[in-house]
Amino acid sequence: DAGITQSPRHKVTETGTPVTLRCHQTENHRYMYWYRQDPGHGLRLIHYSYGVKDTDKGEVSDGYSVSRSKTEDFLLTLESATSSQTSVYFCAINSKGAYEQYFGPGTRLTVT
Amino acid sequence: AQSVTQPDIHITVSEGASLELRCNYSYGATPYLFWYVQSPGQGLQLLLKYFSGDTLVQGIKGFEAEFKRSQSSFNLRKPSVHWSDAAEYFCAVGAGSSGDKLTFGTGTRLAVRP
């Protein structure tokens, strides 16, 4: 296992509320990623980080923000959750010099 | 921009039969290619990867994949499927830089008949 945990694993929230998902790694990897998985779309990149305080947008970043104040933690925030953000969210990591990514167990988020 | 197409949404095979899952990519240079598997309710597990060299790569769980540049394909194969192989399979392409973003296909769901 790649040493990635995600919390919470399941969450139900109401439209308009803020939500923060946490990804924690024990591998000291430089790169971290947030994806969402939806039927018929595969995995789509939301945001990624290439170091502490260094982040950038992916293809579906609208409505999401991220922060990385420590190497081991990468936070994904939905400032005001909408029903279209109901999804399964995966965090991934890879190390400097590597090309493949390793995934966490996922967080299932339902916005009602 | 890179892209990945998995033309088969669902495939059903009988246990013990051979399997081939198709993956076509679009990328201007030599791509870095991956296959991942996702069991129900689980995260994604790396099955195999291709960076360079031998175009036939071996992975875990008895899977292999062949890179064919002329066809822009990276098809996944297994000679004899087991019931435990029922899962969703994702092909992904990267541009070949460390830490690079990956682009995923939409996945192929495999069902295995007893």
Short mmCIF file of C-alpha atoms in Angstrom, two decimals:
data_model
loop_
_atom_site.label_atom_id
_atom_site.label_comp_id
_atom_site.label_asym_id
_atom_site.label_seq_id
_atom_site.Cartn_x
_atom_site.Cartn_y
_atom_site.Cartn_z
CA ASP A 1 0.00 0.00 0.00
CA ALA A 2 1.14 3.52 -0.81
CA GLY A 3 0.39 4.96 2.62
CA ILE A 4 -2.47 7.24 1.62
CA THR A 5 -5.53 7.86 3.74
CA GLN A 6 -8.57 9.97 3.00
CA SER A 7 -11.03 11.42 5.45
CA PRO A 8 -13.90 11.28 5.79
CA ARG A 9 -14.66 8.15 3.79
CA HIS A 10 -18.32 9.03 3.46
CA LYS A 11 -20.11 12.34 3.86
CA VAL A 12 -23.60 13.62 3.26
CA THR A 13 -24.04 17.38 3.25
CA GLU A 14 -26.58 19.94 2.21
CA THR A 15 -26.41 22.29 -0.75
CA GLY A 16 -24.63 25.53 0.11
CA THR A 17 -22.54 24.19 2.99
CA PRO A 18 -18.73 24.17 2.94
CA VAL A 19 -16.97 20.81 2.85
CA THR A 20 -13.30 19.93 3.29
CA LEU A 21 -11.82 16.59 2.32
CA ARG A 22 -8.42 15.54 3.57
CA CYS A 23 -5.73 13.47 1.95
CA HIS A 24 -2.85 12.34 4.13
CA GLN A 25 0.28 10.53 2.96
CA THR A 26 3.09 8.96 4.94
CA GLU A 27 5.47 8.58 1.99
CA ASN A 28 6.89 12.12 1.83
CA HIS A 29 5.97 12.29 -1.86
CA ARG A 30 6.24 15.60 -3.65
CA TYR A 31 3.25 15.38 -5.97
CA MET A 32 -0.38 15.03 -4.88
CA TYR A 33 -3.59 15.08 -6.89
CA TRP A 34 -7.34 15.29 -6.39
CA TYR A 35 -9.67 13.54 -8.85
CA ARG A 36 -13.38 13.04 -9.01
CA GLN A 37 -14.94 9.89 -10.43
CA ASP A 38 -18.34 9.93 -12.07
CA PRO A 39 -20.09 7.26 -14.18
CA GLY A 40 -19.26 7.67 -17.84
CA HIS A 41 -16.44 10.14 -17.16
CA GLY A 42 -13.72 8.05 -15.60
CA LEU A 43 -11.42 10.08 -13.38
CA ARG A 44 -11.02 13.79 -13.94
CA LEU A 45 -8.33 15.91 -12.36
CA ILE A 46 -9.56 18.70 -10.07
CA HIS A 47 -6.34 20.17 -8.66
CA TYR A 48 -2.81 19.03 -8.08
CA SER A 49 0.20 20.03 -6.03
CA TYR A 50 3.89 19.84 -6.80
CA GLY A 51 5.08 20.89 -3.39
CA VAL A 52 4.15 22.72 -0.22
CA LYS A 53 2.11 25.79 -1.13
CA ASP A 54 2.49 25.00 -4.85
CA THR A 55 -0.80 24.04 -6.47
CA ASP A 56 -2.44 24.29 -9.85
CA LYS A 57 -5.79 23.69 -11.50
CA GLY A 58 -6.90 20.59 -13.33
CA GLU A 59 -9.63 20.19 -15.92
CA VAL A 60 -12.63 20.45 -13.53
CA SER A 61 -11.47 22.96 -10.91
CA ASP A 62 -14.49 25.29 -10.85
CA GLY A 63 -16.10 25.30 -7.40
CA TYR A 64 -13.09 23.72 -5.70
CA SER A 65 -10.04 25.06 -3.91
CA VAL A 66 -7.04 23.29 -2.39
CA SER A 67 -4.35 23.92 0.13
CA ARG A 68 -1.10 22.22 1.02
CA SER A 69 0.66 23.64 4.06
CA LYS A 70 2.55 20.42 4.87
CA THR A 71 4.05 17.79 2.61
CA GLU A 72 1.81 15.08 4.01
CA ASP A 73 -1.57 16.82 3.76
CA PHE A 74 -3.53 17.99 0.73
CA LEU A 75 -6.95 19.48 1.43
CA LEU A 76 -9.80 19.85 -1.05
CA THR A 77 -12.50 22.40 -0.19
CA LEU A 78 -15.91 22.88 -1.69
CA GLU A 79 -16.73 26.42 -0.61
CA SER A 80 -20.46 26.01 -1.21
CA ALA A 81 -21.40 22.48 -2.15
CA THR A 82 -23.80 21.86 -5.04
CA SER A 83 -25.60 18.70 -6.12
CA SER A 84 -23.34 18.49 -9.18
CA GLN A 85 -20.44 17.89 -6.81
CA THR A 86 -21.93 14.62 -5.61
CA SER A 87 -19.17 12.22 -6.58
CA VAL A 88 -16.43 9.93 -5.37
CA TYR A 89 -13.21 11.82 -4.72
CA PHE A 90 -9.80 10.21 -4.96
CA CYS A 91 -6.45 11.48 -3.85
CA ALA A 92 -3.28 10.25 -5.55
CA ILE A 93 0.44 10.67 -5.04
CA ASN A 94 3.64 10.07 -6.86
CA SER A 95 7.22 10.58 -5.95
CA LYS A 96 9.92 12.63 -7.62
CA GLY A 97 11.42 10.56 -10.40
CA ALA A 98 8.38 8.30 -10.71
CA TYR A 99 5.66 8.42 -13.31
CA GLU A 100 2.87 6.23 -11.96
CA GLN A 101 0.37 7.47 -9.41
CA TYR A 102 -0.92 5.65 -6.36
CA PHE A 103 -4.44 6.18 -5.14
CA GLY A 104 -6.17 6.51 -1.81
CA PRO A 105 -9.37 4.63 -0.91
CA GLY A 106 -11.70 7.46 -1.92
CA THR A 107 -14.35 9.64 -0.28
CA ARG A 108 -17.97 9.30 -1.29
CA LEU A 109 -19.63 12.71 -1.06
CA THR A 110 -23.36 13.21 -1.42
CA VAL A 111 -24.79 16.72 -1.65
CA THR A 112 -28.53 16.86 -1.01
CA ALA B 1 -3.67 17.61 -25.50
CA GLN B 2 -3.57 13.96 -24.65
CA SER B 3 -6.67 11.78 -24.60
CA VAL B 4 -7.64 8.17 -24.02
CA THR B 5 -10.50 6.16 -25.50
CA GLN B 6 -11.80 2.92 -24.09
CA PRO B 7 -14.42 1.91 -26.63
CA ASP B 8 -16.01 -0.88 -24.58
CA ILE B 9 -18.12 0.26 -21.64
CA HIS B 10 -19.09 -3.25 -20.52
CA ILE B 11 -17.60 -6.64 -21.34
CA THR B 12 -18.76 -10.05 -20.12
CA VAL B 13 -16.58 -13.12 -20.43
CA SER B 14 -16.82 -16.64 -19.08
CA GLU B 15 -14.44 -17.76 -16.38
CA GLY B 16 -11.41 -19.36 -17.98
CA ALA B 17 -11.84 -17.50 -21.26
CA SER B 18 -9.29 -15.06 -22.60
CA LEU B 19 -9.72 -11.32 -22.25
CA GLU B 20 -8.70 -8.28 -24.22
CA LEU B 21 -9.63 -4.74 -23.18
CA ARG B 22 -9.02 -2.03 -25.71
CA CYS B 23 -7.33 1.31 -25.15
CA ASN B 24 -6.49 3.92 -27.77
CA TYR B 25 -4.59 7.07 -26.94
CA SER B 26 -3.85 10.36 -28.58
CA TYR B 27 -0.54 12.02 -27.86
CA GLY B 28 2.06 13.68 -30.04
CA ALA B 29 5.18 12.08 -28.59
CA THR B 30 5.98 8.78 -26.97
CA PRO B 31 3.39 8.36 -24.26
CA TYR B 32 3.68 6.84 -20.85
CA LEU B 33 0.80 4.37 -20.50
CA PHE B 34 -0.87 2.71 -17.56
CA TRP B 35 -3.63 0.27 -16.72
CA TYR B 36 -5.41 0.47 -13.38
CA VAL B 37 -8.06 -1.80 -11.88
CA GLN B 38 -10.80 -0.79 -9.48
CA SER B 39 -12.78 -3.36 -7.52
CA PRO B 40 -16.20 -2.27 -6.25
CA GLY B 41 -15.93 0.29 -3.47
CA GLN B 42 -12.16 0.38 -3.68
CA GLY B 43 -9.47 2.72 -4.92
CA LEU B 44 -7.45 2.21 -8.08
CA GLN B 45 -4.62 -0.28 -8.19
CA LEU B 46 -1.84 -0.11 -10.75
CA LEU B 47 -1.78 -3.23 -12.94
CA LEU B 48 1.07 -2.34 -15.26
CA LYS B 49 2.90 0.49 -16.97
CA TYR B 50 4.78 1.20 -20.18
CA PHE B 51 7.51 3.79 -20.46
CA SER B 52 9.89 2.52 -23.14
CA GLY B 53 11.67 -0.59 -24.37
CA ASP B 54 9.90 -3.90 -24.82
CA THR B 55 6.42 -3.21 -26.15
CA LEU B 56 4.92 -6.18 -24.30
CA VAL B 57 4.76 -5.47 -20.59
CA GLN B 58 3.81 -7.81 -17.80
CA GLY B 59 1.83 -6.75 -14.80
CA ILE B 60 0.33 -8.13 -11.65
CA LYS B 61 -2.42 -10.74 -11.46
CA GLY B 62 -1.37 -12.36 -14.75
CA PHE B 63 -2.18 -9.36 -16.94
CA GLU B 64 -0.11 -8.10 -19.84
CA ALA B 65 -0.42 -5.24 -22.30
CA GLU B 66 1.08 -4.50 -25.67
CA PHE B 67 2.04 -1.05 -26.90
CA LYS B 68 1.46 -0.60 -30.62
CA ARG B 69 2.63 2.79 -31.79
CA SER B 70 1.26 2.34 -35.33
CA GLN B 71 -2.23 1.78 -33.94
CA SER B 72 -1.95 4.17 -30.98
CA SER B 73 -3.12 1.33 -28.80
CA PHE B 74 -2.26 -0.23 -25.47
CA ASN B 75 -4.60 -3.19 -25.08
CA LEU B 76 -4.78 -5.21 -21.88
CA ARG B 77 -4.88 -9.00 -22.07
CA LYS B 78 -5.22 -12.02 -19.85
CA PRO B 79 -5.17 -15.59 -21.16
CA SER B 80 -7.58 -17.03 -18.60
CA VAL B 81 -9.98 -14.89 -16.59
CA HIS B 82 -10.84 -15.65 -12.97
CA TRP B 83 -14.06 -14.65 -11.24
CA SER B 84 -12.03 -12.30 -9.04
CA ASP B 85 -11.06 -10.26 -12.11
CA ALA B 86 -14.55 -8.76 -12.24
CA ALA B 87 -13.89 -5.05 -11.78
CA GLU B 88 -13.56 -1.80 -13.68
CA TYR B 89 -10.43 -1.21 -15.70
CA PHE B 90 -8.98 2.18 -16.58
CA CYS B 91 -6.34 3.06 -19.14
CA ALA B 92 -4.35 6.25 -18.59
CA VAL B 93 -1.75 8.25 -20.49
CA GLY B 94 0.91 10.64 -19.25
CA ALA B 95 3.29 12.94 -21.05
CA GLY B 96 6.37 11.40 -19.55
CA SER B 97 7.55 13.87 -16.97
CA SER B 98 7.91 12.96 -13.34
CA GLY B 99 4.89 14.20 -11.48
CA ASP B 100 3.00 14.72 -14.70
CA LYS B 101 -0.75 14.69 -14.80
CA LEU B 102 -2.49 11.61 -16.12
CA THR B 103 -5.47 11.52 -18.45
CA PHE B 104 -7.82 8.60 -17.87
CA GLY B 105 -10.21 6.78 -20.13
CA THR B 106 -13.83 6.34 -19.09
CA GLY B 107 -13.28 2.76 -18.04
CA THR B 108 -14.43 -0.74 -19.03
CA ARG B 109 -16.51 -2.74 -16.59
CA LEU B 110 -15.74 -6.45 -16.72
CA ALA B 111 -18.24 -9.07 -15.64
CA VAL B 112 -17.23 -12.73 -15.37
CA ARG B 113 -19.75 -15.52 -15.97
CA PRO B 114 -19.27 -18.65 -13.85
#
